[in-house]
Tab-separated table of C-alpha atoms in Angstrom:
chain	number	residue	atom	x	y	z
A	1	MET	CA	-9.189	-106.614	-106.197
A	2	SER	CA	-7.264	-107.436	-109.379
A	3	GLY	CA	-5.025	-109.743	-107.358
A	4	SER	CA	-8.007	-111.678	-106.036
A	5	ARG	CA	-9.422	-112.013	-109.561
A	6	ALA	CA	-6.062	-113.290	-110.826
A	7	ALA	CA	-5.903	-115.802	-107.972
A	8	ALA	CA	-9.439	-116.946	-108.750
A	9	ARG	CA	-8.524	-117.424	-112.409
A	10	ARG	CA	-5.459	-119.448	-111.437
A	11	ARG	CA	-7.549	-121.668	-109.170
A	12	ALA	CA	-10.099	-122.141	-111.956
A	13	VAL	CA	-7.345	-123.114	-114.402
A	14	GLU	CA	-5.831	-125.551	-111.903
A	15	GLU	CA	-9.220	-127.116	-111.204
A	16	THR	CA	-9.887	-127.465	-114.934
A	17	ARG	CA	-6.524	-129.151	-115.474
A	18	PHE	CA	-7.171	-131.505	-112.556
A	19	GLN	CA	-10.588	-132.412	-113.953
A	20	GLU	CA	-9.135	-133.061	-117.401
A	21	ARG	CA	-6.347	-135.251	-116.035
A	22	PHE	CA	-8.675	-137.180	-113.764
A	23	GLY	CA	-11.115	-137.581	-116.647
A	24	LEU	CA	-8.342	-138.970	-118.856
A	25	PHE	CA	-7.249	-141.346	-116.081
A	26	ALA	CA	-10.796	-142.628	-115.641
A	27	GLU	CA	-11.240	-142.971	-119.404
A	28	ALA	CA	-7.989	-144.923	-119.644
A	29	LEU	CA	-9.139	-147.358	-116.960
A	30	LEU	CA	-12.460	-147.881	-118.757
A	31	THR	CA	-10.604	-148.362	-122.028
A	32	GLY	CA	-8.523	-151.059	-120.358
A	33	VAL	CA	-11.693	-153.023	-119.643
A	34	TRP	CA	-12.772	-152.661	-123.274
A	35	ILE	CA	-9.337	-153.777	-124.484
A	36	ALA	CA	-9.440	-156.847	-122.246
A	37	LEU	CA	-12.886	-157.820	-123.541
A	38	ALA	CA	-11.876	-157.357	-127.178
A	39	ALA	CA	-8.691	-159.387	-126.616
A	40	LEU	CA	-10.508	-162.441	-125.227
A	41	PRO	CA	-10.263	-164.368	-128.537
A	42	LEU	CA	-6.469	-164.224	-127.886
A	43	VAL	CA	-5.430	-163.364	-131.457
A	44	THR	CA	-7.305	-160.060	-131.395
A	45	TYR	CA	-5.126	-158.288	-128.834
A	46	PRO	CA	-3.315	-156.086	-131.423
A	47	ALA	CA	-6.666	-154.913	-132.786
A	48	ALA	CA	-7.955	-154.354	-129.249
A	49	PHE	CA	-4.984	-152.154	-128.344
A	50	ALA	CA	-5.219	-150.271	-131.633
A	51	ALA	CA	-8.911	-149.559	-131.085
A	52	GLY	CA	-8.282	-148.567	-127.474
A	53	ALA	CA	-5.510	-146.167	-128.457
A	54	ARG	CA	-7.655	-144.589	-131.168
A	55	HIS	CA	-10.498	-144.177	-128.675
A	56	LEU	CA	-8.183	-142.342	-126.275
A	57	ARG	CA	-6.855	-140.140	-129.074
A	58	ARG	CA	-10.417	-139.158	-129.945
A	59	HIS	CA	-11.109	-138.453	-126.282
A	60	LEU	CA	-8.035	-136.231	-126.017
A	61	SER	CA	-9.035	-134.268	-129.107
A	62	HIS	CA	-12.621	-133.896	-127.800
A	63	GLN	CA	-14.114	-135.873	-130.691
A	64	PRO	CA	-17.162	-138.109	-130.308
A	65	SER	CA	-16.040	-141.398	-128.787
A	66	GLY	CA	-17.738	-144.333	-127.151
A	67	PHE	CA	-18.037	-148.089	-127.147
A	68	ARG	CA	-19.767	-148.131	-130.531
A	69	GLN	CA	-16.831	-146.378	-132.194
A	70	PHE	CA	-14.409	-148.617	-130.294
A	71	ALA	CA	-16.178	-151.759	-131.521
A	72	ALA	CA	-16.111	-150.472	-135.104
A	73	ASP	CA	-12.367	-149.878	-134.807
A	74	VAL	CA	-11.837	-153.387	-133.437
A	75	ARG	CA	-13.647	-154.849	-136.449
A	76	ALA	CA	-11.530	-152.752	-138.824
A	77	ALA	CA	-8.227	-153.515	-137.095
A	78	VAL	CA	-8.805	-157.248	-136.739
A	79	ARG	CA	-9.066	-157.833	-140.503
A	80	ARG	CA	-5.281	-158.043	-140.737
A	81	GLY	CA	-4.416	-157.573	-137.101
A	82	TRP	CA	-5.283	-161.161	-136.224
A	83	LEU	CA	-2.211	-162.271	-138.206
A	84	VAL	CA	-0.101	-160.043	-135.973
A	85	GLY	CA	-1.734	-161.682	-132.977
A	86	VAL	CA	-0.853	-165.145	-134.255
A	87	GLY	CA	2.712	-164.015	-134.855
A	88	GLY	CA	2.926	-162.760	-131.296
A	89	TRP	CA	1.883	-166.101	-129.864
A	90	VAL	CA	4.379	-167.888	-132.121
A	91	ALA	CA	7.112	-165.585	-130.802
A	92	CYS	CA	6.096	-166.405	-127.234
A	93	GLY	CA	6.356	-170.103	-128.053
A	94	LEU	CA	9.867	-169.640	-129.432
A	95	ILE	CA	10.908	-167.723	-126.325
A	96	ARG	CA	9.583	-170.571	-124.201
A	97	VAL	CA	11.806	-172.969	-126.143
A	98	ASP	CA	14.777	-170.651	-125.585
A	99	LEU	CA	14.131	-170.542	-121.854
A	100	SER	CA	13.834	-174.320	-121.769
A	101	ALA	CA	17.300	-174.473	-123.339
A	102	VAL	CA	18.582	-172.185	-120.594
A	103	ARG	CA	17.131	-174.376	-117.857
A	104	SER	CA	18.470	-177.572	-119.439
A	105	GLY	CA	22.035	-176.287	-119.218
A	106	LEU	CA	22.837	-176.409	-122.927
A	107	PRO	CA	26.045	-174.588	-123.938
A	108	GLY	CA	25.245	-170.993	-124.835
A	109	GLY	CA	21.787	-171.332	-123.358
A	110	PRO	CA	21.921	-168.192	-121.171
A	111	LEU	CA	23.069	-166.058	-124.113
A	112	VAL	CA	20.356	-167.425	-126.384
A	113	GLY	CA	17.756	-166.950	-123.663
A	114	ALA	CA	18.781	-163.354	-122.999
A	115	ALA	CA	18.717	-162.549	-126.713
A	116	GLY	CA	15.303	-164.118	-127.029
A	117	VAL	CA	13.838	-162.158	-124.135
A	118	LEU	CA	15.343	-158.927	-125.500
A	119	ALA	CA	13.866	-159.639	-128.921
A	120	LEU	CA	10.458	-160.331	-127.379
A	121	CYS	CA	10.562	-157.046	-125.439
A	122	GLY	CA	11.416	-155.209	-128.646
A	123	ALA	CA	8.562	-156.889	-130.484
A	124	VAL	CA	6.075	-156.004	-127.722
A	125	VAL	CA	7.187	-152.376	-127.714
A	126	ALA	CA	7.003	-152.169	-131.506
A	127	GLY	CA	3.517	-153.642	-131.388
A	128	LEU	CA	2.375	-151.094	-128.823
A	129	ARG	CA	3.869	-148.228	-130.801
A	130	ALA	CA	2.217	-149.465	-133.988
A	131	ALA	CA	-1.141	-149.789	-132.247
A	132	ALA	CA	-0.816	-146.269	-130.820
A	133	VAL	CA	-0.816	-144.727	-134.319
A	134	TRP	CA	-3.142	-147.158	-136.101
A	135	GLU	CA	-5.881	-145.756	-138.292
A	136	PRO	CA	-8.564	-147.646	-140.261
A	137	GLY	CA	-7.129	-148.863	-143.549
A	138	ALA	CA	-3.513	-148.708	-142.377
A	139	SER	CA	-1.187	-151.602	-143.224
A	140	TRP	CA	-0.066	-153.495	-140.148
A	141	ARG	CA	3.136	-154.490	-141.937
A	142	ALA	CA	4.026	-150.855	-142.626
A	143	LEU	CA	3.010	-149.800	-139.113
A	144	LEU	CA	5.170	-152.475	-137.480
A	145	ALA	CA	8.160	-151.728	-139.709
A	146	ALA	CA	8.029	-148.022	-138.844
A	147	ALA	CA	7.379	-148.792	-135.163
A	148	GLY	CA	10.400	-151.091	-135.101
A	149	ARG	CA	12.611	-148.236	-136.279
A	150	ARG	CA	11.160	-145.908	-133.656
A	151	THR	CA	11.727	-148.555	-130.991
A	152	VAL	CA	15.454	-148.507	-131.768
A	153	LEU	CA	15.741	-144.745	-132.339
A	154	ASP	CA	13.827	-143.825	-129.167
A	155	PRO	CA	15.223	-146.093	-126.420
A	156	ALA	CA	13.899	-143.869	-123.626
A	157	GLY	CA	10.312	-144.136	-124.859
A	158	SER	CA	10.726	-147.859	-125.481
A	159	PHE	CA	12.014	-148.350	-121.935
A	160	LEU	CA	8.955	-146.553	-120.562
A	161	LEU	CA	6.683	-148.928	-122.451
A	162	VAL	CA	8.598	-151.942	-121.167
A	163	GLY	CA	7.972	-150.597	-117.685
A	164	GLY	CA	4.265	-150.266	-118.433
A	165	VAL	CA	4.069	-153.857	-119.611
A	166	ALA	CA	5.957	-154.937	-116.480
A	167	VAL	CA	3.343	-153.156	-114.332
A	168	VAL	CA	0.598	-155.113	-116.116
A	169	ALA	CA	2.473	-158.374	-115.523
A	170	VAL	CA	3.019	-157.636	-111.831
A	171	SER	CA	-0.617	-156.595	-111.421
A	172	ALA	CA	-1.770	-159.819	-113.066
A	173	TRP	CA	0.529	-161.845	-110.846
A	174	ALA	CA	-0.657	-160.097	-107.674
A	175	VAL	CA	-4.373	-159.651	-108.369
A	176	LEU	CA	-5.489	-160.563	-111.870
A	177	PRO	CA	-8.429	-158.097	-112.104
A	178	LEU	CA	-6.026	-155.207	-111.443
A	179	ALA	CA	-4.264	-155.866	-114.745
A	180	VAL	CA	-7.436	-155.206	-116.754
A	181	PRO	CA	-7.778	-151.429	-116.220
A	182	VAL	CA	-3.994	-150.998	-116.348
A	183	LEU	CA	-4.121	-152.043	-120.013
A	184	GLY	CA	-5.765	-148.724	-120.790
A	185	ALA	CA	-2.986	-146.882	-118.998
A	186	VAL	CA	-0.432	-148.731	-121.145
A	187	ALA	CA	-2.321	-147.670	-124.281
A	188	ALA	CA	-2.322	-144.065	-123.044
A	189	GLY	CA	1.397	-144.348	-122.336
A	190	ALA	CA	2.050	-145.590	-125.866
A	191	ILE	CA	0.184	-142.571	-127.250
A	192	ALA	CA	2.258	-140.232	-125.070
A	193	VAL	CA	5.513	-141.884	-126.162
A	194	GLU	CA	4.578	-141.569	-129.825
A	195	GLU	CA	3.577	-137.908	-129.439
A	196	ARG	CA	6.832	-137.195	-127.623
A	197	TYR	CA	8.828	-138.849	-130.394
A	198	GLY	CA	6.876	-136.938	-133.048
A	199	ARG	CA	7.598	-133.595	-131.363
A	200	ARG	CA	11.290	-134.430	-131.151
A	201	ALA	CA	11.397	-135.529	-134.781
A	202	ASP	CA	9.697	-132.318	-135.922
A	203	ALA	CA	11.958	-130.079	-133.829
A	204	PRO	CA	14.578	-128.185	-135.862
């Protein structure tokens, strides 16, 4: 009898874990839609990711969360975050110039192009890591500086985020609507990478 009760408890625990994981997956997909909507003005994408990540953190900690709180976070993050968004588009423009140099056959073009792409990947990862830990009132400059250090010190986590961004790009290339919910999964991945790094940093 005790064995059957233990088996029943194990099944209940497994079902609860499955429900929690599926619930997080569904919430991440919904958050991706919210992020895409908030990023439509083009320069608001850092604020959109920051608000999406904070929404998922609240969901994971079982705090009240919803679109109203998400919208409030977008408004708070965009006050300085729009400058980060402008900087991101400027960086993309510079990378486009580098790639044009590669295609034109200028001496050293391939090296410059590779360095530019690597720098852009690092900037994207740092931006995602900064957004994953954003809180209202935080300085974007300080967040990005700290995230840049973590990007270098945690190459494994940074590589995972590059893979997540690549999935979004491939989804957009294949079927554009598929990329929208995947944005939420990337935000969730950034949170997981930051939590993993924090646990490793705190370990003796």
